[in-house]
Amino acid sequence: MELQMFVRILVVSIFVGSTWASSDEPLVGLAHLIEARVEATDFEKIAPSEQEMIQAIVKATGVQMATRYKGGETVRRNQHAKSHGCVAGKFTIREDIDAKYQVGLFSSVRSYDAIVRFSNADSRDRDDSPELAPGVRMHGSRGMAIKVLGISGESLLPQHGALTQDFVMINSPVFVFANVEDYALASRLIAEHGDDKGGTEFFRMRQMPGTTAEQKARAAETGRIAAQIRSAGTPAPFQTPPTTPFENSYFGAAPFLFGTDQVMRFRVVPIDENAEGKQPLIEESNYLREGLANRLSSGEPVRFVFEAQIRSKAQITDIITQIENASLEWQDNPEEYPWTALADLVISSSEPLDEAVCESLVFTPWHCLKEHQPLGSINRLRKAVYLESAMIRNTPKEPASLPDR
């Protein structure tokens, strides 16, 4: 059972988007993007076989969803299916941003309405901390997705409704898999051998003759990251397990463009919300949803700060490790690349938004301005899988304003 849950972490932590409910209006204008090769920016190096691997994963995603929901159930998100709640917020660009960082969404001081969704990474609606054995529970990857409304600029995708900027995050600073090659191998092996044996096969194959030292190192890093994500103690988790979704920081976990000649990694950090010294009610199936609702009912606003590490083109010295590998942090020179505050997110509502309305939305890192294009192998995979998933669910247009309560 523990191995099965470990494998599930491997394949679900990358995707934090899509939707469930259906709409009468088809998703117009996006189908051709599934087959289109993403053109590399100056910051990227695309492996010759990557597009073929992405198409195989996209096909498998469609088959997986068709199998999962063949009984006529409501079609949920392919990953991050369980929501802890969706809330309204204000995303405000700071006044004190350095001129060189006044780029894209952050080019001028303004306050935007935002929809924020908190979730578990699992593909099914399961306990927040599933039981591995009697008395032993596993924590997992959590998600936070921000949809900033009412923005203007040039959209990266063909617009389907209003222009929005999504920031899609998890509560670990990196993804489990470095790139499409590793994700594709794990997905294939799990499809061939099932959950129980697929993960074992992935690590076994990464130790076989002919495996490069780089592939072995990436597999070892995958194992370490997955262990930290599920950990309740040893090895030390990335963050203290929260009692509410507001008590963790959340990370974009991969690089993004920041204008034309800079790149960023971003995160949101809670202000005055802290999980230290608290004990989450992990025996309760929905303790994070209940914690969110209880915290909102206090009447006090919840505050986050949006921060970014920003590098110029000249400061990207190794594209493979700094851009194409999504399982490595930018820790080589923290003093030179500090986290810079760009915006504030304030959640002041006293109750969550209507669940059905929020769950009909698509959150994807590719809902963005051109200045903030997602970069790297895993982000290119996310584009295709998100769009395939959205097409299957026939999703509604992007909103121009907050939904009615």
CSV table of C-alpha atoms in Angstrom, one decimal:
chain,number,residue,atom,x,y,z
A,1,MET,CA,0.0,0.0,0.0
A,2,GLU,CA,2.8,2.4,0.9
A,3,LEU,CA,4.4,1.8,-2.5
A,4,GLN,CA,1.1,2.4,-4.3
A,5,MET,CA,0.7,5.8,-2.6
A,6,PHE,CA,4.3,6.6,-3.4
A,7,VAL,CA,3.8,5.9,-7.0
A,8,ARG,CA,0.6,8.0,-7.0
A,9,ILE,CA,2.7,11.0,-5.8
A,10,LEU,CA,5.1,10.5,-8.6
A,11,VAL,CA,2.5,10.9,-11.3
A,12,VAL,CA,0.0,13.5,-9.9
A,13,SER,CA,2.1,16.3,-8.5
A,14,ILE,CA,2.8,18.0,-11.8
A,15,PHE,CA,-0.7,19.0,-12.8
A,16,VAL,CA,-2.8,21.4,-10.9
A,17,GLY,CA,-5.6,22.3,-13.3
A,18,SER,CA,-8.6,21.5,-15.5
A,19,THR,CA,-12.1,21.0,-14.4
A,20,TRP,CA,-15.1,18.7,-14.0
A,21,ALA,CA,-18.6,20.1,-15.0
A,22,SER,CA,-19.5,20.2,-18.7
A,23,SER,CA,-20.8,23.1,-20.8
A,24,ASP,CA,-23.0,23.2,-23.9
A,25,GLU,CA,-20.4,25.3,-25.7
A,26,PRO,CA,-17.3,23.6,-27.1
A,27,LEU,CA,-13.8,24.7,-26.4
A,28,VAL,CA,-13.3,26.5,-29.7
A,29,GLY,CA,-9.9,27.2,-31.2
A,30,LEU,CA,-7.7,25.1,-28.9
A,31,ALA,CA,-7.7,21.7,-30.5
A,32,HIS,CA,-4.8,22.5,-32.9
A,33,LEU,CA,-2.6,23.3,-30.0
A,34,ILE,CA,-2.5,19.7,-28.9
A,35,GLU,CA,-0.6,18.7,-32.0
A,36,ALA,CA,1.5,21.9,-32.3
A,37,ARG,CA,5.1,21.8,-31.3
A,38,VAL,CA,6.0,24.5,-28.8
A,39,GLU,CA,8.6,26.8,-30.3
A,40,ALA,CA,11.7,27.0,-28.1
A,41,THR,CA,12.5,30.4,-26.6
A,42,ASP,CA,16.1,31.6,-26.3
A,43,PHE,CA,16.1,30.1,-22.8
A,44,GLU,CA,15.1,26.5,-23.8
A,45,LYS,CA,16.6,23.4,-25.4
A,46,ILE,CA,14.0,20.9,-26.7
A,47,ALA,CA,15.0,17.3,-27.1
A,48,PRO,CA,14.3,15.9,-30.6
A,49,SER,CA,12.1,13.1,-29.1
A,50,GLU,CA,10.2,15.3,-26.7
A,51,GLN,CA,7.1,16.0,-28.9
A,52,GLU,CA,6.6,12.3,-29.5
A,53,MET,CA,6.8,11.6,-25.8
A,54,ILE,CA,4.3,14.3,-25.0
A,55,GLN,CA,1.8,13.0,-27.6
A,56,ALA,CA,2.0,9.6,-26.0
A,57,ILE,CA,1.3,11.0,-22.6
A,58,VAL,CA,-1.6,13.1,-23.9
A,59,LYS,CA,-3.1,10.0,-25.5
A,60,ALA,CA,-2.7,8.1,-22.3
A,61,THR,CA,-4.4,10.9,-20.4
A,62,GLY,CA,-7.4,10.6,-22.7
A,63,VAL,CA,-7.6,6.9,-22.3
A,64,GLN,CA,-7.2,7.2,-18.5
A,65,MET,CA,-10.0,9.6,-18.2
A,66,ALA,CA,-12.3,7.7,-20.4
A,67,THR,CA,-11.7,4.6,-18.3
A,68,ARG,CA,-12.0,6.4,-15.0
A,69,TYR,CA,-15.3,8.0,-15.9
A,70,LYS,CA,-16.9,5.4,-18.2
A,71,GLY,CA,-19.8,4.9,-15.8
A,72,GLY,CA,-21.3,8.3,-16.5
A,73,GLU,CA,-19.8,10.0,-13.4
A,74,THR,CA,-19.2,13.7,-13.3
A,75,VAL,CA,-15.8,14.2,-15.0
A,76,ARG,CA,-13.4,15.8,-12.6
A,77,ARG,CA,-9.9,17.2,-13.1
A,78,ASN,CA,-7.4,14.7,-14.2
A,79,GLN,CA,-5.3,15.6,-11.2
A,80,HIS,CA,-6.0,17.8,-8.2
A,81,ALA,CA,-9.5,16.5,-8.2
A,82,LYS,CA,-10.3,17.3,-4.6
A,83,SER,CA,-10.9,20.9,-3.7
A,84,HIS,CA,-10.6,22.3,-0.2
A,85,GLY,CA,-12.4,25.4,-1.3
A,86,CYS,CA,-12.4,28.2,-3.8
A,87,VAL,CA,-12.3,31.8,-2.6
A,88,ALA,CA,-12.3,35.3,-3.9
A,89,GLY,CA,-9.4,37.6,-3.4
A,90,LYS,CA,-7.6,40.8,-4.4
A,91,PHE,CA,-4.3,40.5,-6.3
A,92,THR,CA,-2.6,43.9,-5.9
A,93,ILE,CA,0.7,44.9,-7.8
A,94,ARG,CA,3.1,46.6,-5.4
A,95,GLU,CA,4.1,50.2,-5.7
A,96,ASP,CA,7.7,49.6,-4.8
A,97,ILE,CA,8.8,47.3,-7.6
A,98,ASP,CA,12.1,48.1,-9.2
A,99,ALA,CA,11.7,49.6,-12.7
A,100,LYS,CA,13.5,46.6,-14.3
A,101,TYR,CA,10.9,44.3,-12.8
A,102,GLN,CA,7.9,46.3,-14.0
A,103,VAL,CA,7.0,43.7,-16.6
A,104,GLY,CA,3.8,42.2,-18.0
A,105,LEU,CA,1.2,41.8,-15.3
A,106,PHE,CA,3.5,43.7,-12.9
A,107,SER,CA,4.1,46.7,-15.2
A,108,SER,CA,1.8,49.1,-13.3
A,109,VAL,CA,0.2,49.4,-9.9
A,110,ARG,CA,-3.3,48.0,-9.9
A,111,SER,CA,-5.6,45.8,-7.9
A,112,TYR,CA,-7.3,42.8,-9.7
A,113,ASP,CA,-10.1,40.5,-8.6
A,114,ALA,CA,-8.9,36.9,-8.3
A,115,ILE,CA,-10.3,33.4,-7.9
A,116,VAL,CA,-8.1,31.1,-5.7
A,117,ARG,CA,-8.5,27.3,-5.5
A,118,PHE,CA,-6.9,25.1,-2.9
A,119,SER,CA,-6.6,21.3,-3.6
A,120,ASN,CA,-5.0,17.9,-3.0
A,121,ALA,CA,-2.8,16.6,-5.8
A,122,ASP,CA,-4.5,13.2,-6.0
A,123,SER,CA,-6.5,12.2,-9.0
A,124,ARG,CA,-9.4,11.0,-6.8
A,125,ASP,CA,-11.4,12.6,-4.0
A,126,ARG,CA,-9.7,10.7,-1.1
A,127,ASP,CA,-8.8,11.5,2.5
A,128,ASP,CA,-6.6,14.5,2.9
A,129,SER,CA,-4.0,12.3,4.6
A,130,PRO,CA,-4.7,8.7,3.5
A,131,GLU,CA,-3.9,5.8,5.9
A,132,LEU,CA,-1.0,3.6,4.8
A,133,ALA,CA,-1.3,1.2,7.7
A,134,PRO,CA,-3.2,1.2,11.0
A,135,GLY,CA,-2.2,4.4,12.8
A,136,VAL,CA,0.1,5.5,10.0
A,137,ARG,CA,-1.0,8.3,7.6
A,138,MET,CA,0.7,9.9,4.6
A,139,HIS,CA,0.7,13.6,3.7
A,140,GLY,CA,0.8,14.5,0.1
A,141,SER,CA,1.2,17.3,-2.4
A,142,ARG,CA,-1.2,20.3,-2.1
A,143,GLY,CA,-2.1,22.8,-4.7
A,144,MET,CA,-3.0,26.5,-4.9
A,145,ALA,CA,-4.1,28.1,-8.2
A,146,ILE,CA,-4.7,31.8,-8.6
A,147,LYS,CA,-6.8,33.1,-11.6
A,148,VAL,CA,-6.2,36.9,-11.9
A,149,LEU,CA,-9.2,38.5,-13.7
A,150,GLY,CA,-9.7,41.7,-15.8
A,151,ILE,CA,-6.2,41.8,-17.1
A,152,SER,CA,-5.1,43.3,-20.5
A,153,GLY,CA,-2.2,42.4,-22.9
A,154,GLU,CA,-1.4,39.7,-25.4
A,155,SER,CA,-2.6,36.3,-24.6
A,156,LEU,CA,-0.3,33.3,-25.1
A,157,LEU,CA,-3.2,31.0,-26.0
A,158,PRO,CA,-6.1,31.8,-28.3
A,159,GLN,CA,-8.6,33.5,-26.0
A,160,HIS,CA,-11.6,31.6,-24.9
A,161,GLY,CA,-13.6,34.2,-23.1
A,162,ALA,CA,-11.8,36.9,-21.1
A,163,LEU,CA,-8.1,37.2,-20.8
A,164,THR,CA,-6.8,35.8,-17.5
A,165,GLN,CA,-3.5,35.2,-15.8
A,166,ASP,CA,-3.2,31.9,-13.9
A,167,PHE,CA,-0.5,31.1,-11.3
A,168,VAL,CA,-0.6,27.4,-10.7
A,169,MET,CA,1.4,26.1,-7.8
A,170,ILE,CA,2.2,23.2,-5.4
A,171,ASN,CA,3.5,23.3,-1.8
A,172,SER,CA,6.9,22.0,-2.8
A,173,PRO,CA,9.6,24.1,-4.5
A,174,VAL,CA,10.2,21.6,-7.2
A,175,PHE,CA,8.4,18.9,-9.3
A,176,VAL,CA,9.0,15.2,-8.7
A,177,PHE,CA,10.2,14.7,-12.3
A,178,ALA,CA,12.9,16.7,-13.9
A,179,ASN,CA,11.6,16.5,-17.5
A,180,VAL,CA,9.3,14.8,-20.0
A,181,GLU,CA,11.7,11.9,-20.5
A,182,ASP,CA,11.4,10.8,-16.9
A,183,TYR,CA,7.7,11.4,-16.7
A,184,ALA,CA,7.0,9.5,-19.9
A,185,LEU,CA,9.0,6.5,-18.7
A,186,ALA,CA,7.2,6.4,-15.3
A,187,SER,CA,3.8,6.8,-17.0
A,188,ARG,CA,4.5,3.9,-19.4
A,189,LEU,CA,5.8,1.6,-16.7
A,190,ILE,CA,2.8,2.3,-14.4
A,191,ALA,CA,0.4,1.7,-17.4
A,192,GLU,CA,2.2,-1.6,-18.2
A,193,HIS,CA,2.7,-2.9,-14.6
A,194,GLY,CA,0.1,-1.2,-12.5
A,195,ASP,CA,0.6,1.1,-9.5
A,196,ASP,CA,2.2,-1.5,-7.3
A,197,LYS,CA,5.0,-2.5,-9.7
A,198,GLY,CA,5.3,0.6,-11.9
A,199,GLY,CA,7.3,2.7,-9.5
A,200,THR,CA,9.6,-0.2,-8.7
A,201,GLU,CA,10.2,-0.7,-12.4
A,202,PHE,CA,11.0,3.0,-12.9
A,203,PHE,CA,13.8,2.9,-10.3
A,204,ARG,CA,15.0,-0.5,-11.4
A,205,MET,CA,15.3,0.6,-15.0
A,206,ARG,CA,17.2,3.7,-14.0
A,207,GLN,CA,19.9,1.4,-12.6
A,208,MET,CA,20.3,-0.9,-15.6
A,209,PRO,CA,23.3,-1.1,-17.8
A,210,GLY,CA,23.3,1.7,-20.4
A,211,THR,CA,21.6,4.2,-18.0
A,212,THR,CA,23.6,7.4,-17.9
A,213,ALA,CA,25.0,8.9,-14.7
A,214,GLU,CA,22.6,11.9,-15.3
A,215,GLN,CA,19.6,9.6,-15.6
A,216,LYS,CA,20.6,7.8,-12.4
A,217,ALA,CA,21.0,11.1,-10.5
A,218,ARG,CA,17.6,12.3,-11.7
A,219,ALA,CA,15.9,9.1,-10.5
A,220,ALA,CA,17.6,9.4,-7.1
A,221,GLU,CA,16.4,13.0,-6.9
A,222,THR,CA,12.8,11.9,-7.8
A,223,GLY,CA,12.8,9.4,-5.0
A,224,ARG,CA,14.1,12.0,-2.5
A,225,ILE,CA,11.5,14.6,-3.5
A,226,ALA,CA,8.6,12.1,-3.4
A,227,ALA,CA,9.6,11.0,0.1
A,228,GLN,CA,9.7,14.6,1.3
A,229,ILE,CA,6.3,15.3,-0.2
A,230,ARG,CA,4.6,12.4,1.6
A,231,SER,CA,6.6,12.7,4.8
A,232,ALA,CA,5.1,13.2,8.2
A,233,GLY,CA,8.5,13.3,9.9
A,234,THR,CA,11.4,11.4,8.3
A,235,PRO,CA,12.8,12.5,6.0
A,236,ALA,CA,11.9,16.1,6.9
A,237,PRO,CA,9.0,17.3,4.8
A,238,PHE,CA,9.4,20.4,2.6
A,239,GLN,CA,7.0,22.3,5.0
A,240,THR,CA,5.2,21.5,8.2
A,241,PRO,CA,1.9,19.8,7.3
A,242,PRO,CA,-0.8,22.5,7.6
A,243,THR,CA,-4.0,22.5,9.5
A,244,THR,CA,-5.5,24.8,6.9
A,245,PRO,CA,-4.5,25.3,3.2
A,246,PHE,CA,-3.4,28.9,4.2
A,247,GLU,CA,-0.5,27.8,6.3
A,248,ASN,CA,1.9,26.7,3.6
A,249,SER,CA,3.8,28.5,0.9
A,250,TYR,CA,3.1,27.5,-2.7
A,251,PHE,CA,5.5,27.4,-5.7
A,252,GLY,CA,5.3,27.6,-9.5
A,253,ALA,CA,8.1,25.0,-9.2
A,254,ALA,CA,9.4,25.7,-12.7
A,255,PRO,CA,10.8,28.7,-14.6
A,256,PHE,CA,8.7,31.2,-16.5
A,257,LEU,CA,9.5,34.1,-18.8
A,258,PHE,CA,9.6,37.6,-17.2
A,259,GLY,CA,9.5,39.9,-20.2
A,260,THR,CA,11.8,39.2,-23.1
A,261,ASP,CA,15.2,38.9,-21.5
A,262,GLN,CA,14.6,37.7,-18.0
A,263,VAL,CA,13.2,34.5,-16.4
A,264,MET,CA,11.5,33.9,-13.0
A,265,ARG,CA,10.5,31.3,-10.5
A,266,PHE,CA,7.6,32.4,-8.3
A,267,ARG,CA,6.0,31.5,-5.0
A,268,VAL,CA,3.3,32.9,-2.6
A,269,VAL,CA,4.1,33.1,1.1
A,270,PRO,CA,1.5,33.4,3.8
A,271,ILE,CA,1.6,36.3,6.2
A,272,ASP,CA,0.7,35.6,9.8
A,273,GLU,CA,-0.4,32.0,9.0
A,274,ASN,CA,1.8,29.3,10.5
A,275,ALA,CA,1.5,25.6,10.9
A,276,GLU,CA,4.4,25.3,13.4
A,277,GLY,CA,3.3,23.7,16.7
A,278,LYS,CA,-0.1,22.7,15.4
A,279,GLN,CA,-1.4,19.2,14.9
A,280,PRO,CA,-3.6,18.7,11.9
A,281,LEU,CA,-6.7,16.4,12.4
A,282,ILE,CA,-5.3,13.9,10.0
A,283,GLU,CA,-7.9,11.2,10.9
A,284,GLU,CA,-10.6,13.5,9.5
A,285,SER,CA,-11.2,12.9,5.8
A,286,ASN,CA,-11.7,16.6,5.0
A,287,TYR,CA,-9.7,18.4,7.7
A,288,LEU,CA,-8.2,20.9,5.2
A,289,ARG,CA,-11.6,21.9,3.8
A,290,GLU,CA,-12.9,22.3,7.3
A,291,GLY,CA,-9.8,24.2,8.3
A,292,LEU,CA,-10.3,26.6,5.4
A,293,ALA,CA,-14.0,27.2,6.2
A,294,ASN,CA,-13.2,27.8,9.9
A,295,ARG,CA,-10.4,30.2,9.2
A,296,LEU,CA,-12.6,32.3,6.8
A,297,SER,CA,-15.4,32.4,9.3
A,298,SER,CA,-13.1,34.2,11.8
A,299,GLY,CA,-13.6,37.4,9.8
A,300,GLU,CA,-9.9,38.2,9.6
A,301,PRO,CA,-8.4,38.5,6.1
A,302,VAL,CA,-5.9,35.9,4.9
A,303,ARG,CA,-2.8,37.5,3.3
A,304,PHE,CA,-0.1,36.2,1.0
A,305,VAL,CA,2.8,37.9,-0.7
A,306,PHE,CA,3.7,36.9,-4.3
A,307,GLU,CA,7.5,36.8,-4.8
A,308,ALA,CA,9.8,35.9,-7.6
A,309,GLN,CA,13.4,35.0,-8.2
A,310,ILE,CA,14.4,36.8,-11.4
A,311,ARG,CA,17.5,36.1,-13.6
A,312,SER,CA,18.6,37.9,-16.7
A,313,LYS,CA,19.6,36.0,-19.9
A,314,ALA,CA,23.2,36.5,-19.1
A,315,GLN,CA,22.7,34.9,-15.7
A,316,ILE,CA,21.4,31.6,-17.2
A,317,THR,CA,24.6,29.8,-17.6
A,318,ASP,CA,23.3,26.2,-17.9
A,319,ILE,CA,19.9,25.8,-19.6
A,320,ILE,CA,19.6,22.1,-18.9
A,321,THR,CA,19.9,22.5,-15.1
A,322,GLN,CA,18.5,26.0,-14.6
A,323,ILE,CA,15.5,25.8,-17.1
A,324,GLU,CA,14.9,22.3,-18.4
A,325,ASN,CA,15.2,20.5,-15.0
A,326,ALA,CA,12.1,21.1,-13.0
A,327,SER,CA,13.3,19.1,-10.0
A,328,LEU,CA,16.2,21.5,-9.1
A,329,GLU,CA,15.9,24.7,-7.1
A,330,TRP,CA,17.8,27.9,-7.9
A,331,GLN,CA,19.9,27.7,-4.8
A,332,ASP,CA,23.4,28.3,-6.3
A,333,ASN,CA,23.5,31.9,-5.3
A,334,PRO,CA,20.7,33.0,-3.0
A,335,GLU,CA,22.2,36.4,-2.2
A,336,GLU,CA,22.4,37.3,-5.9
A,337,TYR,CA,19.0,35.9,-6.7
A,338,PRO,CA,16.8,36.9,-3.7
A,339,TRP,CA,13.0,36.5,-3.6
A,340,THR,CA,11.5,39.8,-4.6
A,341,ALA,CA,8.0,40.9,-3.6
A,342,LEU,CA,5.9,41.8,-6.6
A,343,ALA,CA,2.3,41.6,-5.4
A,344,ASP,CA,0.0,41.0,-2.5
A,345,LEU,CA,-3.0,38.6,-2.3
A,346,VAL,CA,-5.7,39.3,0.2
A,347,ILE,CA,-8.6,36.9,0.8
A,348,SER,CA,-11.2,38.7,2.9
A,349,SER,CA,-14.4,36.8,2.1
A,350,SER,CA,-16.0,35.0,5.0
A,351,GLU,CA,-17.1,31.9,3.0
A,352,PRO,CA,-15.9,30.0,0.0
A,353,LEU,CA,-17.3,30.6,-3.5
A,354,ASP,CA,-19.9,28.3,-4.9
A,355,GLU,CA,-18.1,25.0,-5.6
A,356,ALA,CA,-19.9,24.1,-8.8
A,357,VAL,CA,-19.0,27.4,-10.4
A,358,CYS,CA,-15.4,27.3,-9.4
A,359,GLU,CA,-14.9,23.7,-10.3
A,360,SER,CA,-16.1,24.5,-13.8
A,361,LEU,CA,-13.0,26.6,-14.4
A,362,VAL,CA,-9.8,25.6,-16.0
A,363,PHE,CA,-6.5,26.6,-14.2
A,364,THR,CA,-3.4,26.2,-16.4
A,365,PRO,CA,-0.1,27.9,-16.4
A,366,TRP,CA,-0.7,28.6,-20.1
A,367,HIS,CA,-3.5,31.0,-19.3
A,368,CYS,CA,-1.0,33.9,-19.3
A,369,LEU,CA,0.4,36.9,-20.9
A,370,LYS,CA,3.2,36.4,-23.4
A,371,GLU,CA,5.6,38.0,-21.0
A,372,HIS,CA,5.1,35.2,-18.6
A,373,GLN,CA,5.3,32.1,-20.9
A,374,PRO,CA,6.0,28.8,-19.0
A,375,LEU,CA,9.4,27.4,-19.8
A,376,GLY,CA,11.1,24.0,-19.7
A,377,SER,CA,10.2,20.5,-20.5
A,378,ILE,CA,7.6,19.9,-17.8
A,379,ASN,CA,5.8,23.1,-18.6
A,380,ARG,CA,5.6,22.2,-22.3
A,381,LEU,CA,4.1,18.8,-21.3
A,382,ARG,CA,1.6,20.6,-19.0
A,383,LYS,CA,0.3,22.7,-21.9
A,384,ALA,CA,-0.7,19.6,-24.0
A,385,VAL,CA,-2.1,17.6,-21.1
A,386,TYR,CA,-4.2,20.6,-19.7
A,387,LEU,CA,-5.7,21.3,-23.1
A,388,GLU,CA,-6.5,17.6,-23.8
A,389,SER,CA,-8.1,17.4,-20.3
A,390,ALA,CA,-10.1,20.6,-20.9
A,391,MET,CA,-11.3,19.5,-24.3
A,392,ILE,CA,-12.6,16.2,-22.8
A,393,ARG,CA,-14.6,18.1,-20.3
A,394,ASN,CA,-15.9,20.7,-22.8
A,395,THR,CA,-15.2,23.6,-20.5
A,396,PRO,CA,-16.8,27.1,-20.3
A,397,LYS,CA,-15.2,30.4,-21.3
A,398,GLU,CA,-12.8,32.2,-19.1
A,399,PRO,CA,-14.5,34.6,-16.7
A,400,ALA,CA,-14.3,38.3,-16.9
A,401,SER,CA,-15.4,38.9,-13.2
A,402,LEU,CA,-16.0,37.1,-10.0
A,403,PRO,CA,-19.0,34.7,-10.0
A,404,ASP,CA,-22.1,35.6,-8.0
A,405,ARG,CA,-22.2,34.2,-4.5
